[in-house]
Tab-separated table of C-alpha atoms in Angstrom:
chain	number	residue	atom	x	y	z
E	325	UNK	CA	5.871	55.235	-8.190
E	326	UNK	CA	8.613	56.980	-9.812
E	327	UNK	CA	10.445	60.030	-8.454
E	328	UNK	CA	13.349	62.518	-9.025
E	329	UNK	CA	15.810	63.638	-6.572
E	330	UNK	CA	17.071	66.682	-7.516
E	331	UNK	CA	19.760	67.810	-5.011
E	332	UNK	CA	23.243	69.262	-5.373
E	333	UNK	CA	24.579	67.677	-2.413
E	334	UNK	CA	25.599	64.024	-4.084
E	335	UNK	CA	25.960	62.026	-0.764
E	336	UNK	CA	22.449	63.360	0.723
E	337	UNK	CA	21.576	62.956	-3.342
E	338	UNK	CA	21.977	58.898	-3.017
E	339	UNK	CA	21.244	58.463	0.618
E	340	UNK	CA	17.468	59.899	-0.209
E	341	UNK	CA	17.433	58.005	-3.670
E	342	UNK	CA	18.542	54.599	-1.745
E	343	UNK	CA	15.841	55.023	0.905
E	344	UNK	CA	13.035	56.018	-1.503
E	345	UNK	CA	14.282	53.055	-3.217
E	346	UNK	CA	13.517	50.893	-0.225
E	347	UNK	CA	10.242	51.758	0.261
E	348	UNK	CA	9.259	50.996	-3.658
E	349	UNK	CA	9.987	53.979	-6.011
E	350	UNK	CA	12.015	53.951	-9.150
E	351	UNK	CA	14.050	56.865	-8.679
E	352	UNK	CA	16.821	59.358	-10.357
E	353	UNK	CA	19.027	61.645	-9.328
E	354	UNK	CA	20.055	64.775	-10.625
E	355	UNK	CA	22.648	67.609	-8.998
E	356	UNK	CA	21.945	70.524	-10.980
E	357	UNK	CA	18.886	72.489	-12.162
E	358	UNK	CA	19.068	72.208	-15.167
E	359	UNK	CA	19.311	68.533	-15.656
E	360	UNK	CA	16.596	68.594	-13.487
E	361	UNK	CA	14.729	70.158	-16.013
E	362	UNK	CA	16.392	67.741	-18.688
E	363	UNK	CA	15.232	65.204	-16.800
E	364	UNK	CA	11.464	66.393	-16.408
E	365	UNK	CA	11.282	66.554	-20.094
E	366	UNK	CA	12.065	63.278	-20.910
E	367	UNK	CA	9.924	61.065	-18.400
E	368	UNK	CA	6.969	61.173	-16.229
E	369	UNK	CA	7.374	61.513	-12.682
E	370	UNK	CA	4.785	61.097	-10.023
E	371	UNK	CA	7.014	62.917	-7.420
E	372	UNK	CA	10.263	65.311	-7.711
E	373	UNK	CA	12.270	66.206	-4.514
E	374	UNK	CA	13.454	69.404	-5.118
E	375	UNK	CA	16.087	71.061	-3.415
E	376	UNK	CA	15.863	74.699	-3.692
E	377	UNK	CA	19.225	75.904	-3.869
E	378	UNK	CA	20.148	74.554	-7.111
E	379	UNK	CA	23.161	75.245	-9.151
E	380	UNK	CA	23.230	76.575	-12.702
E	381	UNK	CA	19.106	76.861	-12.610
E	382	UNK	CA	17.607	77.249	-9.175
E	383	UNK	CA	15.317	75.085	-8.051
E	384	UNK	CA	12.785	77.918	-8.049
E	385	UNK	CA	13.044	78.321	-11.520
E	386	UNK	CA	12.711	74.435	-11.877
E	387	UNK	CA	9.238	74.523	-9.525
E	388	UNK	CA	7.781	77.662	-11.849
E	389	UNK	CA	8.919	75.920	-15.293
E	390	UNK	CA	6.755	72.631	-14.078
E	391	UNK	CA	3.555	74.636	-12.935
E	392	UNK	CA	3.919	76.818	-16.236
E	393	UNK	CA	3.547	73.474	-18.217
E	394	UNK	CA	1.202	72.004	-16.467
E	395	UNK	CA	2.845	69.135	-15.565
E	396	UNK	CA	1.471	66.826	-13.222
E	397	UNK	CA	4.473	65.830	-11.399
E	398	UNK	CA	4.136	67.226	-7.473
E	399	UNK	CA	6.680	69.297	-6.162
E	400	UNK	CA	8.355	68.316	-2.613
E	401	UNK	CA	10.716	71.027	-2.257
E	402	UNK	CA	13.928	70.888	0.539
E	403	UNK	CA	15.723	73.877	1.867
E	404	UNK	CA	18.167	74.419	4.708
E	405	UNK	CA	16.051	77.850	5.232
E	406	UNK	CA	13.180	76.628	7.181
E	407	UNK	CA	11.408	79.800	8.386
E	408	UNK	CA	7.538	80.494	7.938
E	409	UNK	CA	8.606	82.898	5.067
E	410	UNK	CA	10.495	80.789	3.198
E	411	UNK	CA	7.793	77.858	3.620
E	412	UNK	CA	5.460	80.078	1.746
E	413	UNK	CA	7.532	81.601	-0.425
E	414	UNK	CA	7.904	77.747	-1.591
E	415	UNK	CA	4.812	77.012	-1.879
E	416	UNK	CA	3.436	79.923	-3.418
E	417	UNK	CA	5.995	79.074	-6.556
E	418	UNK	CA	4.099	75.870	-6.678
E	419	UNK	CA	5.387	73.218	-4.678
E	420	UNK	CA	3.157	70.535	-2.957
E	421	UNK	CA	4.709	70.301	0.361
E	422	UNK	CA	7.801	71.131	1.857
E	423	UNK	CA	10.278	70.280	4.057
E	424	UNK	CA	13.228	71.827	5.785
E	425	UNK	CA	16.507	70.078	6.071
E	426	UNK	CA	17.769	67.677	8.374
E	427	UNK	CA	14.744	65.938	7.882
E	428	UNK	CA	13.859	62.610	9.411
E	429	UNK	CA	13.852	60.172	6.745
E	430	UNK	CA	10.455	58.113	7.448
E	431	UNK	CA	9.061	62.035	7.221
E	432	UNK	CA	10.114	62.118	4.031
E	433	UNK	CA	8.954	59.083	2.615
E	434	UNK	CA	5.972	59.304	4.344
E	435	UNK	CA	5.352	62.931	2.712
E	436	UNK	CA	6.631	61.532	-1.140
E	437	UNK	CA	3.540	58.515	-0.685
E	438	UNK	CA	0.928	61.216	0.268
E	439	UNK	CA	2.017	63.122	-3.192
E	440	UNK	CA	1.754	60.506	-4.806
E	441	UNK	CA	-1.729	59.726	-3.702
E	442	UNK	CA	-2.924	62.909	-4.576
E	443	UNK	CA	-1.480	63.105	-8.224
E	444	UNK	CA	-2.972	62.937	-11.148
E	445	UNK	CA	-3.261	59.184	-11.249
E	446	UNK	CA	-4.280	58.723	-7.408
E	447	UNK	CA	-3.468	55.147	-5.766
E	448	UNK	CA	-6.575	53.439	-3.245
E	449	UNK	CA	-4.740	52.335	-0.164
E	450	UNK	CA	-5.819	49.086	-1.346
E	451	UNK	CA	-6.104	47.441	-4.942
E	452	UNK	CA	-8.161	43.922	-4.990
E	453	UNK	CA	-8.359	41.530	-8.332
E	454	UNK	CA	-8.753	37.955	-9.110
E	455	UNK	CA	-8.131	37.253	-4.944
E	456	UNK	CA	-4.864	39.505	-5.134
E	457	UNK	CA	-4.645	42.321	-1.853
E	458	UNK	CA	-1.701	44.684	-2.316
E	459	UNK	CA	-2.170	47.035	0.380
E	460	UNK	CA	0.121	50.420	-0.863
E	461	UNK	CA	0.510	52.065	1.749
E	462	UNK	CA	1.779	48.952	4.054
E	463	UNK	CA	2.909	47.436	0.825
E	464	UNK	CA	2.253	44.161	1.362
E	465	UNK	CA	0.336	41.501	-1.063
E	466	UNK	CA	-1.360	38.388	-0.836
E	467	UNK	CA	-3.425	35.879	-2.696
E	468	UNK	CA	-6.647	34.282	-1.302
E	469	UNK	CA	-5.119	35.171	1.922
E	470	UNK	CA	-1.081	33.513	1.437
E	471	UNK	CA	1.308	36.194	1.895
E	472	UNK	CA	3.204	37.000	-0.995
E	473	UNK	CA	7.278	37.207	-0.677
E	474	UNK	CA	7.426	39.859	-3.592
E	475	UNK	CA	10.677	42.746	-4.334
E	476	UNK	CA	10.203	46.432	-4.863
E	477	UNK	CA	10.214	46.078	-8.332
E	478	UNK	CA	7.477	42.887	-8.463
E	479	UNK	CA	5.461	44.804	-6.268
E	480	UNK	CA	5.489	47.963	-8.503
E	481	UNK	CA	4.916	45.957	-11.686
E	482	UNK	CA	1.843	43.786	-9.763
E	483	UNK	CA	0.588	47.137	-8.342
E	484	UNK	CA	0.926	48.389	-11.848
E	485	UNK	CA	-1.054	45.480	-13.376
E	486	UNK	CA	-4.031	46.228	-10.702
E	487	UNK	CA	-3.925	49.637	-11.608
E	488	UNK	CA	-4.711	49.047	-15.135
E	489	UNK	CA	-8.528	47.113	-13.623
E	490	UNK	CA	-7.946	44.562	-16.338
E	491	UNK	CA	-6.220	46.866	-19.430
E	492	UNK	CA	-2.780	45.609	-20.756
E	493	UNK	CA	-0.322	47.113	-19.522
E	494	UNK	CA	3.076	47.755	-22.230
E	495	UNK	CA	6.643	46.491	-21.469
E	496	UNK	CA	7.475	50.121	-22.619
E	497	UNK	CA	5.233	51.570	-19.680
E	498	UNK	CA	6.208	48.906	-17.151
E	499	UNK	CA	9.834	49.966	-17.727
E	500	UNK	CA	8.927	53.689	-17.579
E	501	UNK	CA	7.015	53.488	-14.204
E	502	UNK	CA	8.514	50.736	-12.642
E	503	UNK	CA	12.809	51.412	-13.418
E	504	UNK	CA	14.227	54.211	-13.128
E	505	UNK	CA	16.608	55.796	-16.462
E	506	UNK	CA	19.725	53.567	-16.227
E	507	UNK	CA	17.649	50.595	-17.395
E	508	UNK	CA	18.403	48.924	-20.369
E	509	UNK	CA	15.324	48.433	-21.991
E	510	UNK	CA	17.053	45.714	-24.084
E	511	UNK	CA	18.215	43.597	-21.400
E	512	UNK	CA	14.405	41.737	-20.972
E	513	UNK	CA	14.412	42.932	-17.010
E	514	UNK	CA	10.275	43.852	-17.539
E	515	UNK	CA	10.235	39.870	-18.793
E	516	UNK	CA	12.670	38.684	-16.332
E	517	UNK	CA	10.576	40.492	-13.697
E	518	UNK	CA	6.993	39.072	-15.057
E	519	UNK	CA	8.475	35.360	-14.476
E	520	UNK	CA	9.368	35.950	-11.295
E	521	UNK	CA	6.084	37.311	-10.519
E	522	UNK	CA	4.163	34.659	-12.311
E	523	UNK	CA	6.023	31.900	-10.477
E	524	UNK	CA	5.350	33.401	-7.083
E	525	UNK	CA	1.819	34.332	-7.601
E	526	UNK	CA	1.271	30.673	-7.921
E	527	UNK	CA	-1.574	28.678	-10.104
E	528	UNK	CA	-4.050	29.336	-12.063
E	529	UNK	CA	-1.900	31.286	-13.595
E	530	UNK	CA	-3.057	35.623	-13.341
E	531	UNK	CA	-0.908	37.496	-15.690
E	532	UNK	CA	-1.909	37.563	-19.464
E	533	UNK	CA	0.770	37.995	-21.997
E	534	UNK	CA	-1.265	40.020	-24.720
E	535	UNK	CA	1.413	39.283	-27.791
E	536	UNK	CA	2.545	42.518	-29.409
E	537	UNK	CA	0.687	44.628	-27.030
E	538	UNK	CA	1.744	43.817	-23.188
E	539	UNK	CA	0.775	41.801	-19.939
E	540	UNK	CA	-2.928	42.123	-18.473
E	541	UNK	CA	-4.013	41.123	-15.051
């Protein structure tokens, strides 16, 4: 759901954020290890793409200070070096998976959903409430059976919503999983986005406003 690029090329940086984008994730990006690390520290990633060759702290270091804290972000680490040694080497540090560079893209995104699905907070391929389908992996949605024309970022917060089975779900928490860290959480997007989400999910109306507290499904 949410992920961090960490990458020290900038162009490659923002062509992987804008195509993880695409497909659904909230995601930073970061050029340098240790703002990598900054980054870590202050929110909770599902997924970081980690580009080994890091300046100012390698991306080694980055991989060994995550497993040393138990964190349970997975580690998808990128290097130009792609021999058999170097794949281990990687993943003995820690990582999850990893890939060599180029890379085809649909690889990649493909390889940042299976992380995901094996974190700490695994996602069911499909999520069923109140007549609402969201299929993740196809990431599509309906209710009692119409298709529903949702955005990335409805579809995260609905997918959210079904992930909670019926909790309430924060503002606070739909901003932290759902946008990534240039979002304003004074602008109202998390109640500009619920609107939009209540209007096209049609009636009886689905979504709970729990006052003080959050939105429940």
């Amino acid at each position: 759901m949410r992920v961090l690029v960490a990458e020290d090329e900038e162009i490659l940086a923002e062509l992987v954020a804008t195509g993880l984008r695409r497909a659904g994730f909230a995601v930073d990006t970061v050029y340098s290890g240790d703002a990598a690390l900054a980054y870590l520290g202050l929110h909770d990633y599902d997924v970081v793409v980690l580009d080994r060759d890091l300046p100012r702290v390698h991306g080694d270091d980055v991989a060994r200070g995550l497993v040393a804290s138990g964190s349970r972000t997975r580690i998808l680490m990128l290097t130009a070096a792609g021999s058999m040694e170097d794949r281990v080497a990687g993943l003995d540090l820690g990582a999850d998976d990893y890939l060599g560079k180029p890379f085809e893209f649909p690889e990649l995104v493909s390889r940042v959903r299976a992380l995901r699905r094996r974190s700490a907070r695994p996602v069911p391929p499909q999520l069923e409430r109140h007549g609402i389908r969201l299929d993740t992996v196809r990431r599509t949605a309906s209710r009692e059976g119409r298709e529903l024309d949702l955005s990335p970022k409805e579809f995260s917060v609905l997918q959210l919503l079904l992930e909670a089975d019926g909790g309430t779900v924060s503002a606070e928490e739909l901003l932290e999983r759902a946008w990534d860290a240039n979002a304003d959480p004074f602008t109202g997007a998390v109640r500009v986005c619920m609107s939009k989400l209540r209007g096209k999910l049609g009636e009886p109306a689905l979504i709970r406003t729990v006052q003080g507290v959050g939105y429940a499904l």
